[in-house]
Amino acid sequence: MPLNDFQPVIGLEVHAQLLTKSKLFCGCSTEFGAEPNQNTCPVCLAMPGVLPVFNQRVAEFAIRTGLALGCTIKKTSVWSRKNYFYPDLPKGYQITQYDQPICEWGALTIDTPEGEKTVRIRRIHMEEDAGKNVHDAAVGESLVDLNRAGVPLLEIVSEPDLRSADEAVEYLKALRDVLVYLGVNDGNMEEGSFRCDVNVSVMRKGETQYGQRCELKNINSFRFIKQAAEYEISRHVEVLESGGKIDQETRLWDTQRGETRSMRSKEDAHDYRYFPEPDLPPLHLADALIDEVAQGLPELPRTKFKRFMSQYGIPAYDAKLLCAERPLAEFFEACTQHYKDYKKLSNWFQGELARLLNESGGTVSISTLKFTPAQFGELLSAVEKGTLSNNAAKDVFAEMFREGKSPEAIIAEKGLAQVSDAGAVEAVVDDVLAKNAGEAEKYRAGKKQIFGFFVGQVMKAMKGKGNPALVNELLKKKLGD
Amino acid sequence: MVLTELSMLELAAKLSSGEITSLEATRACLARIAQVDGQVKAFLRLDEKGALAAAEASDARRKAGNPASPLDGVPIGLKDIFLTEGRETTCASRILQGFIPPYDATVVRLLREAGLPIVGKLNMDEFAMGSSTEGSAFGPTHNPWDLERTPGGSSGGSAAAVAACEVFGALGTDTGGSIRQPAALTNTVGLKPTYGRVSRYGVIAYASSLDQVGPMTRTVADTAALLQILARHDPLDSTSAKVEAPDYREDLEGGVRGLRLGVPREYFTDGMDPEVEQAVREALKAYEHMGATLVDVSLPHTKYALATYYLLATAEASSNLARYDGIRFGLRAKDAKGLKELYGLTRERGFGPEVKRRIMLGTYALSAGYYDAYYLRAQKVRTLIRQDFASAFEQVDALVSPTSPVPAFKLGEKVADPLSMYLMDIFTLPCNLAGLPGLSLPCGFTKSNLPIGLQILGKPFDEARLLRIARAFEREHGFTRRFPTL
């Protein structure tokens, strides 16, 4: 097993599109899905004579991200030009940050089978996105859509601290959770608003010198990232084991064939000719702004997860699910004000609520729920008090989900209130036993497994509203147990 | 007096009194252009319809007693580097031939708002790279004082049009002397304001950290009046200064008594034309006479300015000109097979030789492995040059020097020798490197009747003082009311 003789080394460069309303250097909309070239102006089309004007909101987003990841926020950072020719790069250069980025040296903690692991983050910088080339093979033409040109991005660069494809995916998931929690990114990999380049190398175990690395460009799902990184690791090991040498190059992941392919080698690597952007002064950040952003930082997913376990006494599995999305976690917390059996509450979140959300096919989300935490609490309390059966509660809940009515109203409307009146239940039990005297005889003779039959008959007669505990108790008593 | 020989403010006074209408003045310009521009070739394009419509609107405002500015109705010309909405703008380059901008440059908007009819677009060196206007893709402009000679550059069309009384004033741009040198060679007044004083938005970029827009006129007061319209903060230009503009005409007649004028010894070099040196020395004496004190000062890093300028300006240019790629506007090589060839052929056919030379120089200076040796080193020297000026201005109020080492040279004389052409900017470009304001004004003529220019350099945002110093000389020894015979 030669693979075991090697240690993979992985570092990641993540590009996260920021959720600002307007672009980085002009007032154009950043909305996804507009008609081609609709969200453009002379500035983002790079017409002659135009100049960039920095969108200050982007600095707030970058600071928020930097603080959340424990970075040093640089009070002065500098814009640079990265020069290259490509049809979707209208200026012929990208405005980015080079040697003086806005954030440096942070970290992100992830879970691995060996326990917690801290991945160092080397830098976070701001830059503008490029447009998109659309190749129309039928017409034999390429078309350029510049809607995305100038949309603000954060590039988050990790140190090569990751040691397996799984760790890389874990890191990306954790990072995505943080960015989505912060409200700076929508985490959408399919639309490319969260995308990454993966740098992979291997070294023989025990060595300290990293091997030659290859860069895997723009992979758009966690599954593909895992596959591509694993493919690349085995490829490196194979090459090295057969006495070969890894060339530094940029590679693409071919999803069809499940392999990586060379895109360009070091020899034809770009010379980007970076230099400080003369159209933009250095960015100076006031302490007051950094403080203000720090004040507004939300609790981060990992902190929240740990607090949920200790504060609500729920298992890690539950806490993780509940903390996966900020609105979900916040809704859960709101519900805890109205219902104190947190584990049972959590079960309902994972069971009925998750199922209904799922069935809505995305038309309903946590933030558009029609019922309130108080109503949710009311429903669960009714079950606990025995005024509503568990099954009936599910129906009521579905109705609350659809119509947004209070559980009380639905119960009244549908006559679902559970019957816990011992006299009323006893009458039904007597009736059922009378009608099924033969069965009762058999039971008393020892055929205990038919107990459920009587329960079913009683429930049927009561249209499901009989308090199950009471039904059980009375049946056993009358059957002589 | 001939109508077109009036200064902008003289015309404005007549417009104000109702003696002349803007329509008459604009028609006079168009007639003068029709008469002389076949020889001078200052204009690339006229906008008769637009200018006459603007003139008519101005006359209506004047009639209603509601002029938009002191210069409302005064016809003006624009270097073809300024974007004019709906009107072709080429920067004198084939690559932009047929380009109709979708917006106005901020300075163009300000001129329109101030009511000045824009007569047309003026010739220049392609992308403002050059010192003779011979770099224009559409042929050179001729100096009205001697048609065999260059009017200087790159704003040579602007200078020639103003000198030949085809328009009352013009706008130019100055990256290394492109307003001041042609002003000196055509007996006009040209001001390069402090970097950041005037918006660059909508001005086709050559070297972003050096480019600045400025007025070119026939009198100092006109320059002050035009600057008054242009000098303001523009939120669309992030390098635009948030410094309130003073009233530039308020203290114009204040004289130079008590001022300390520095004479930088490095600006009186070997190789300077003796007639130029003599005229400048006489101007210095005149200033002493008017009550100024001359102070010998040194700007020790001057000798590195030329090399520094040509590294930084070309580095920025190589990047600024990358957008002319044939994809979105301007020329496209239609016969290209594939993307690389599209870029290659478009740029090969679209750019002239000087532009290509500078793009290559700049690309080289920024390349991996050369950045530290060239670009970074040049940035450091730029800081030293700035410091030279800063310490000089601790001793003096302004610096006085020749604008150009020689008077107007013959067309074709330096075309084959780019380095000797680069030397034409030797006295003007340190001021751009330092971001300072600089003004050139007429200070005499050679025996063969070629104009000589005097340069005055000042502290940041000290344009008012430069204008006052220039005005003092103009009042006592004025050459500004002399006109070429055409």
PDB file of N, CA and C in Angstrom, chain B residues 174 179-180 190-200 208-215 223 227 230-233 237 239-246 248 382 386 393 431-439 456-467:
ATOM      1  N   ASP B 174      -2.050  67.013 -19.176  1.00  0.00           N
ATOM      2  CA  ASP B 174      -0.610  67.156 -18.960  1.00  0.00           C
ATOM      3  C   ASP B 174      -0.150  65.990 -18.096  1.00  0.00           C
ATOM      4  N   ILE B 179       0.567  70.088 -21.473  1.00  0.00           N
ATOM      5  CA  ILE B 179      -0.121  71.384 -21.583  1.00  0.00           C
ATOM      6  C   ILE B 179       0.924  72.487 -21.677  1.00  0.00           C
ATOM      7  N   ARG B 180       1.909  72.434 -20.787  1.00  0.00           N
ATOM      8  CA  ARG B 180       2.853  73.557 -20.644  1.00  0.00           C
ATOM      9  C   ARG B 180       3.805  73.679 -21.824  1.00  0.00           C
ATOM     10  N   GLY B 190      -0.733  78.005 -20.303  1.00  0.00           N
ATOM     11  CA  GLY B 190      -1.228  76.659 -20.011  1.00  0.00           C
ATOM     12  C   GLY B 190      -0.958  76.309 -18.569  1.00  0.00           C
ATOM     13  N   LEU B 191      -1.962  75.747 -17.913  1.00  0.00           N
ATOM     14  CA  LEU B 191      -1.802  75.394 -16.498  1.00  0.00           C
ATOM     15  C   LEU B 191      -2.060  73.913 -16.283  1.00  0.00           C
ATOM     16  N   LYS B 192      -1.083  73.249 -15.651  1.00  0.00           N
ATOM     17  CA  LYS B 192      -1.336  71.901 -15.152  1.00  0.00           C
ATOM     18  C   LYS B 192      -1.630  72.049 -13.670  1.00  0.00           C
ATOM     19  N   PRO B 193      -2.868  71.834 -13.243  1.00  0.00           N
ATOM     20  CA  PRO B 193      -3.192  71.997 -11.825  1.00  0.00           C
ATOM     21  C   PRO B 193      -2.555  70.887 -10.973  1.00  0.00           C
ATOM     22  N   THR B 194      -2.637  71.053  -9.675  1.00  0.00           N
ATOM     23  CA  THR B 194      -2.206  70.023  -8.725  1.00  0.00           C
ATOM     24  C   THR B 194      -2.908  68.705  -9.055  1.00  0.00           C
ATOM     25  N   TYR B 195      -2.186  67.601  -8.933  1.00  0.00           N
ATOM     26  CA  TYR B 195      -2.815  66.292  -9.147  1.00  0.00           C
ATOM     27  C   TYR B 195      -3.990  66.153  -8.185  1.00  0.00           C
ATOM     28  N   GLY B 196      -5.162  65.840  -8.723  1.00  0.00           N
ATOM     29  CA  GLY B 196      -6.350  65.719  -7.875  1.00  0.00           C
ATOM     30  C   GLY B 196      -7.219  66.968  -7.852  1.00  0.00           C
ATOM     31  N   ARG B 197      -6.694  68.071  -8.417  1.00  0.00           N
ATOM     32  CA  ARG B 197      -7.462  69.330  -8.402  1.00  0.00           C
ATOM     33  C   ARG B 197      -8.649  69.278  -9.365  1.00  0.00           C
ATOM     34  N   VAL B 198      -8.419  68.626 -10.529  1.00  0.00           N
ATOM     35  CA  VAL B 198      -9.465  68.527 -11.557  1.00  0.00           C
ATOM     36  C   VAL B 198      -9.743  67.043 -11.817  1.00  0.00           C
ATOM     37  N   SER B 199     -11.016  66.710 -11.979  1.00  0.00           N
ATOM     38  CA  SER B 199     -11.417  65.310 -12.163  1.00  0.00           C
ATOM     39  C   SER B 199     -10.824  64.709 -13.436  1.00  0.00           C
ATOM     40  N   ARG B 200     -10.420  63.457 -13.337  1.00  0.00           N
ATOM     41  CA  ARG B 200      -9.942  62.715 -14.504  1.00  0.00           C
ATOM     42  C   ARG B 200     -11.032  61.806 -15.055  1.00  0.00           C
ATOM     43  N   SER B 208      -2.115  57.098 -15.090  1.00  0.00           N
ATOM     44  CA  SER B 208      -3.106  57.567 -14.118  1.00  0.00           C
ATOM     45  C   SER B 208      -2.540  58.398 -12.975  1.00  0.00           C
ATOM     46  N   SER B 209      -1.334  58.080 -12.513  1.00  0.00           N
ATOM     47  CA  SER B 209      -0.821  58.789 -11.340  1.00  0.00           C
ATOM     48  C   SER B 209      -0.186  60.126 -11.726  1.00  0.00           C
ATOM     49  N   LEU B 210      -0.137  60.423 -13.027  1.00  0.00           N
ATOM     50  CA  LEU B 210       0.506  61.641 -13.496  1.00  0.00           C
ATOM     51  C   LEU B 210      -0.433  62.553 -14.277  1.00  0.00           C
ATOM     52  N   ASP B 211      -1.449  61.980 -14.913  1.00  0.00           N
ATOM     53  CA  ASP B 211      -2.372  62.746 -15.768  1.00  0.00           C
ATOM     54  C   ASP B 211      -3.093  63.832 -14.979  1.00  0.00           C
ATOM     55  N   GLN B 212      -3.219  64.992 -15.576  1.00  0.00           N
ATOM     56  CA  GLN B 212      -4.072  66.015 -14.995  1.00  0.00           C
ATOM     57  C   GLN B 212      -4.596  66.921 -16.110  1.00  0.00           C
ATOM     58  N   VAL B 213      -5.849  67.355 -15.930  1.00  0.00           N
ATOM     59  CA  VAL B 213      -6.535  68.195 -16.914  1.00  0.00           C
ATOM     60  C   VAL B 213      -6.263  69.657 -16.604  1.00  0.00           C
ATOM     61  N   GLY B 214      -6.120  70.479 -17.632  1.00  0.00           N
ATOM     62  CA  GLY B 214      -5.938  71.896 -17.354  1.00  0.00           C
ATOM     63  C   GLY B 214      -6.352  72.783 -18.503  1.00  0.00           C
ATOM     64  N   PRO B 215      -6.526  74.100 -18.209  1.00  0.00           N
ATOM     65  CA  PRO B 215      -6.926  75.054 -19.231  1.00  0.00           C
ATOM     66  C   PRO B 215      -5.757  75.517 -20.093  1.00  0.00           C
ATOM     67  N   THR B 223      -7.221  81.704 -17.956  1.00  0.00           N
ATOM     68  CA  THR B 223      -6.876  80.436 -17.320  1.00  0.00           C
ATOM     69  C   THR B 223      -7.498  80.350 -15.936  1.00  0.00           C
ATOM     70  N   LEU B 227     -10.232  77.568 -14.852  1.00  0.00           N
ATOM     71  CA  LEU B 227      -9.922  76.702 -13.719  1.00  0.00           C
ATOM     72  C   LEU B 227     -11.045  76.756 -12.686  1.00  0.00           C
ATOM     73  N   LEU B 230     -13.504  74.247 -13.479  1.00  0.00           N
ATOM     74  CA  LEU B 230     -13.066  72.848 -13.462  1.00  0.00           C
ATOM     75  C   LEU B 230     -12.683  72.330 -12.079  1.00  0.00           C
ATOM     76  N   ALA B 231     -12.204  73.235 -11.213  1.00  0.00           N
ATOM     77  CA  ALA B 231     -11.594  72.796  -9.956  1.00  0.00           C
ATOM     78  C   ALA B 231     -12.652  72.471  -8.914  1.00  0.00           C
ATOM     79  N   ARG B 232     -12.990  71.193  -8.822  1.00  0.00           N
ATOM     80  CA  ARG B 232     -13.914  70.779  -7.762  1.00  0.00           C
ATOM     81  C   ARG B 232     -13.790  69.284  -7.542  1.00  0.00           C
ATOM     82  N   HIS B 233     -14.213  68.872  -6.380  1.00  0.00           N
ATOM     83  CA  HIS B 233     -14.148  67.451  -6.048  1.00  0.00           C
ATOM     84  C   HIS B 233     -15.138  66.669  -6.908  1.00  0.00           C
ATOM     85  N   ASP B 237     -14.075  60.225  -9.202  1.00  0.00           N
ATOM     86  CA  ASP B 237     -12.617  60.070  -9.319  1.00  0.00           C
ATOM     87  C   ASP B 237     -12.055  59.960  -7.902  1.00  0.00           C
ATOM     88  N   THR B 239      -9.173  59.797  -6.827  1.00  0.00           N
ATOM     89  CA  THR B 239      -7.963  60.573  -6.547  1.00  0.00           C
ATOM     90  C   THR B 239      -8.274  62.073  -6.564  1.00  0.00           C
ATOM     91  N   SER B 240      -9.535  62.402  -6.747  1.00  0.00           N
ATOM     92  CA  SER B 240      -9.942  63.808  -6.759  1.00  0.00           C
ATOM     93  C   SER B 240      -9.911  64.363  -5.330  1.00  0.00           C
ATOM     94  N   ALA B 241      -9.278  65.541  -5.180  1.00  0.00           N
ATOM     95  CA  ALA B 241      -9.073  66.084  -3.834  1.00  0.00           C
ATOM     96  C   ALA B 241     -10.339  66.720  -3.287  1.00  0.00           C
ATOM     97  N   LYS B 242     -10.524  66.558  -1.969  1.00  0.00           N
ATOM     98  CA  LYS B 242     -11.661  67.226  -1.322  1.00  0.00           C
ATOM     99  C   LYS B 242     -11.177  68.556  -0.757  1.00  0.00           C
ATOM    100  N   VAL B 243     -10.638  69.372  -1.654  1.00  0.00           N
ATOM    101  CA  VAL B 243     -10.116  70.668  -1.231  1.00  0.00           C
ATOM    102  C   VAL B 243     -10.951  71.731  -1.920  1.00  0.00           C
ATOM    103  N   GLU B 244     -11.518  72.623  -1.136  1.00  0.00           N
ATOM    104  CA  GLU B 244     -12.351  73.702  -1.674  1.00  0.00           C
ATOM    105  C   GLU B 244     -11.495  74.612  -2.554  1.00  0.00           C
ATOM    106  N   ALA B 245     -12.004  74.972  -3.724  1.00  0.00           N
ATOM    107  CA  ALA B 245     -11.261  75.876  -4.610  1.00  0.00           C
ATOM    108  C   ALA B 245     -11.464  77.320  -4.161  1.00  0.00           C
ATOM    109  N   PRO B 246     -10.377  78.104  -4.111  1.00  0.00           N
ATOM    110  CA  PRO B 246     -10.538  79.521  -3.777  1.00  0.00           C
ATOM    111  C   PRO B 246     -11.079  80.286  -4.995  1.00  0.00           C
ATOM    112  N   TYR B 248     -10.103  82.156  -7.849  1.00  0.00           N
ATOM    113  CA  TYR B 248      -8.803  82.320  -8.500  1.00  0.00           C
ATOM    114  C   TYR B 248      -8.584  83.717  -9.065  1.00  0.00           C
ATOM    115  N   ARG B 382      10.972  58.685  -7.297  1.00  0.00           N
ATOM    116  CA  ARG B 382       9.863  59.644  -7.323  1.00  0.00           C
ATOM    117  C   ARG B 382       9.683  60.297  -5.952  1.00  0.00           C
ATOM    118  N   ARG B 386       9.931  64.272  -5.063  1.00  0.00           N
ATOM    119  CA  ARG B 386       8.927  64.971  -4.259  1.00  0.00           C
ATOM    120  C   ARG B 386       9.576  65.720  -3.097  1.00  0.00           C
ATOM    121  N   PHE B 393      10.397  74.264  -1.365  1.00  0.00           N
ATOM    122  CA  PHE B 393       9.262  75.127  -1.023  1.00  0.00           C
ATOM    123  C   PHE B 393       9.266  75.550   0.449  1.00  0.00           C
ATOM    124  N   CYS B 431       7.517  68.031 -12.218  1.00  0.00           N
ATOM    125  CA  CYS B 431       6.329  68.577 -11.563  1.00  0.00           C
ATOM    126  C   CYS B 431       5.197  67.548 -11.542  1.00  0.00           C
ATOM    127  N   ASN B 432       5.064  66.759 -12.610  1.00  0.00           N
ATOM    128  CA  ASN B 432       4.048  65.698 -12.622  1.00  0.00           C
ATOM    129  C   ASN B 432       4.408  64.591 -11.632  1.00  0.00           C
ATOM    130  N   LEU B 433       5.700  64.258 -11.573  1.00  0.00           N
ATOM    131  CA  LEU B 433       6.127  63.215 -10.637  1.00  0.00           C
ATOM    132  C   LEU B 433       5.807  63.629  -9.203  1.00  0.00           C
ATOM    133  N   ALA B 434       5.903  64.945  -8.941  1.00  0.00           N
ATOM    134  CA  ALA B 434       5.643  65.429  -7.583  1.00  0.00           C
ATOM    135  C   ALA B 434       4.184  65.813  -7.375  1.00  0.00           C
ATOM    136  N   GLY B 435       3.382  65.785  -8.432  1.00  0.00           N
ATOM    137  CA  GLY B 435       1.962  66.111  -8.312  1.00  0.00           C
ATOM    138  C   GLY B 435       1.670  67.590  -8.132  1.00  0.00           C
ATOM    139  N   LEU B 436       2.643  68.451  -8.439  1.00  0.00           N
ATOM    140  CA  LEU B 436       2.520  69.887  -8.161  1.00  0.00           C
ATOM    141  C   LEU B 436       1.852  70.637  -9.308  1.00  0.00           C
ATOM    142  N   PRO B 437       1.357  71.844  -9.027  1.00  0.00           N
ATOM    143  CA  PRO B 437       0.831  72.657 -10.119  1.00  0.00           C
ATOM    144  C   PRO B 437       1.967  73.354 -10.865  1.00  0.00           C
ATOM    145  N   GLY B 438       1.787  73.490 -12.182  1.00  0.00           N
ATOM    146  CA  GLY B 438       2.790  74.175 -13.001  1.00  0.00           C
ATOM    147  C   GLY B 438       2.100  74.965 -14.091  1.00  0.00           C
ATOM    148  N   LEU B 439       2.664  76.126 -14.386  1.00  0.00           N
ATOM    149  CA  LEU B 439       2.026  76.996 -15.368  1.00  0.00           C
ATOM    150  C   LEU B 439       3.085  77.460 -16.355  1.00  0.00           C
ATOM    151  N   ILE B 456       6.309  78.334 -14.183  1.00  0.00           N
ATOM    152  CA  ILE B 456       6.232  78.635 -12.747  1.00  0.00           C
ATOM    153  C   ILE B 456       5.631  77.412 -12.047  1.00  0.00           C
ATOM    154  N   LEU B 457       6.376  76.912 -11.075  1.00  0.00           N
ATOM    155  CA  LEU B 457       5.914  75.726 -10.341  1.00  0.00           C
ATOM    156  C   LEU B 457       5.562  76.117  -8.911  1.00  0.00           C
ATOM    157  N   GLY B 458       4.528  75.493  -8.352  1.00  0.00           N
ATOM    158  CA  GLY B 458       4.101  75.891  -7.008  1.00  0.00           C
ATOM    159  C   GLY B 458       3.855  74.730  -6.079  1.00  0.00           C
ATOM    160  N   LYS B 459       3.483  75.098  -4.864  1.00  0.00           N
ATOM    161  CA  LYS B 459       3.134  74.100  -3.854  1.00  0.00           C
ATOM    162  C   LYS B 459       1.773  73.489  -4.200  1.00  0.00           C
ATOM    163  N   PRO B 460       1.462  72.318  -3.621  1.00  0.00           N
ATOM    164  CA  PRO B 460       0.162  71.708  -3.905  1.00  0.00           C
ATOM    165  C   PRO B 460      -0.982  72.686  -3.630  1.00  0.00           C
ATOM    166  N   PHE B 461      -1.909  72.758  -4.555  1.00  0.00           N
ATOM    167  CA  PHE B 461      -3.121  73.576  -4.465  1.00  0.00           C
ATOM    168  C   PHE B 461      -2.828  75.066  -4.357  1.00  0.00           C
ATOM    169  N   ASP B 462      -1.652  75.463  -4.849  1.00  0.00           N
ATOM    170  CA  ASP B 462      -1.281  76.880  -4.787  1.00  0.00           C
ATOM    171  C   ASP B 462      -1.458  77.552  -6.148  1.00  0.00           C
ATOM    172  N   GLU B 463      -2.437  77.077  -6.928  1.00  0.00           N
ATOM    173  CA  GLU B 463      -2.673  77.623  -8.269  1.00  0.00           C
ATOM    174  C   GLU B 463      -2.912  79.129  -8.245  1.00  0.00           C
ATOM    175  N   ALA B 464      -3.610  79.605  -7.229  1.00  0.00           N
ATOM    176  CA  ALA B 464      -3.935  81.035  -7.178  1.00  0.00           C
ATOM    177  C   ALA B 464      -2.660  81.879  -7.190  1.00  0.00           C
ATOM    178  N   ARG B 465      -1.650  81.397  -6.437  1.00  0.00           N
ATOM    179  CA  ARG B 465      -0.400  82.158  -6.380  1.00  0.00           C
ATOM    180  C   ARG B 465       0.339  82.088  -7.724  1.00  0.00           C
ATOM    181  N   LEU B 466       0.314  80.928  -8.366  1.00  0.00           N
ATOM    182  CA  LEU B 466       0.972  80.817  -9.674  1.00  0.00           C
ATOM    183  C   LEU B 466       0.342  81.786 -10.669  1.00  0.00           C
ATOM    184  N   LEU B 467      -0.978  81.857 -10.623  1.00  0.00           N
ATOM    185  CA  LEU B 467      -1.686  82.744 -11.544  1.00  0.00           C
ATOM    186  C   LEU B 467      -1.326  84.204 -11.260  1.00  0.00           C
TER     187      LEU B 467
END
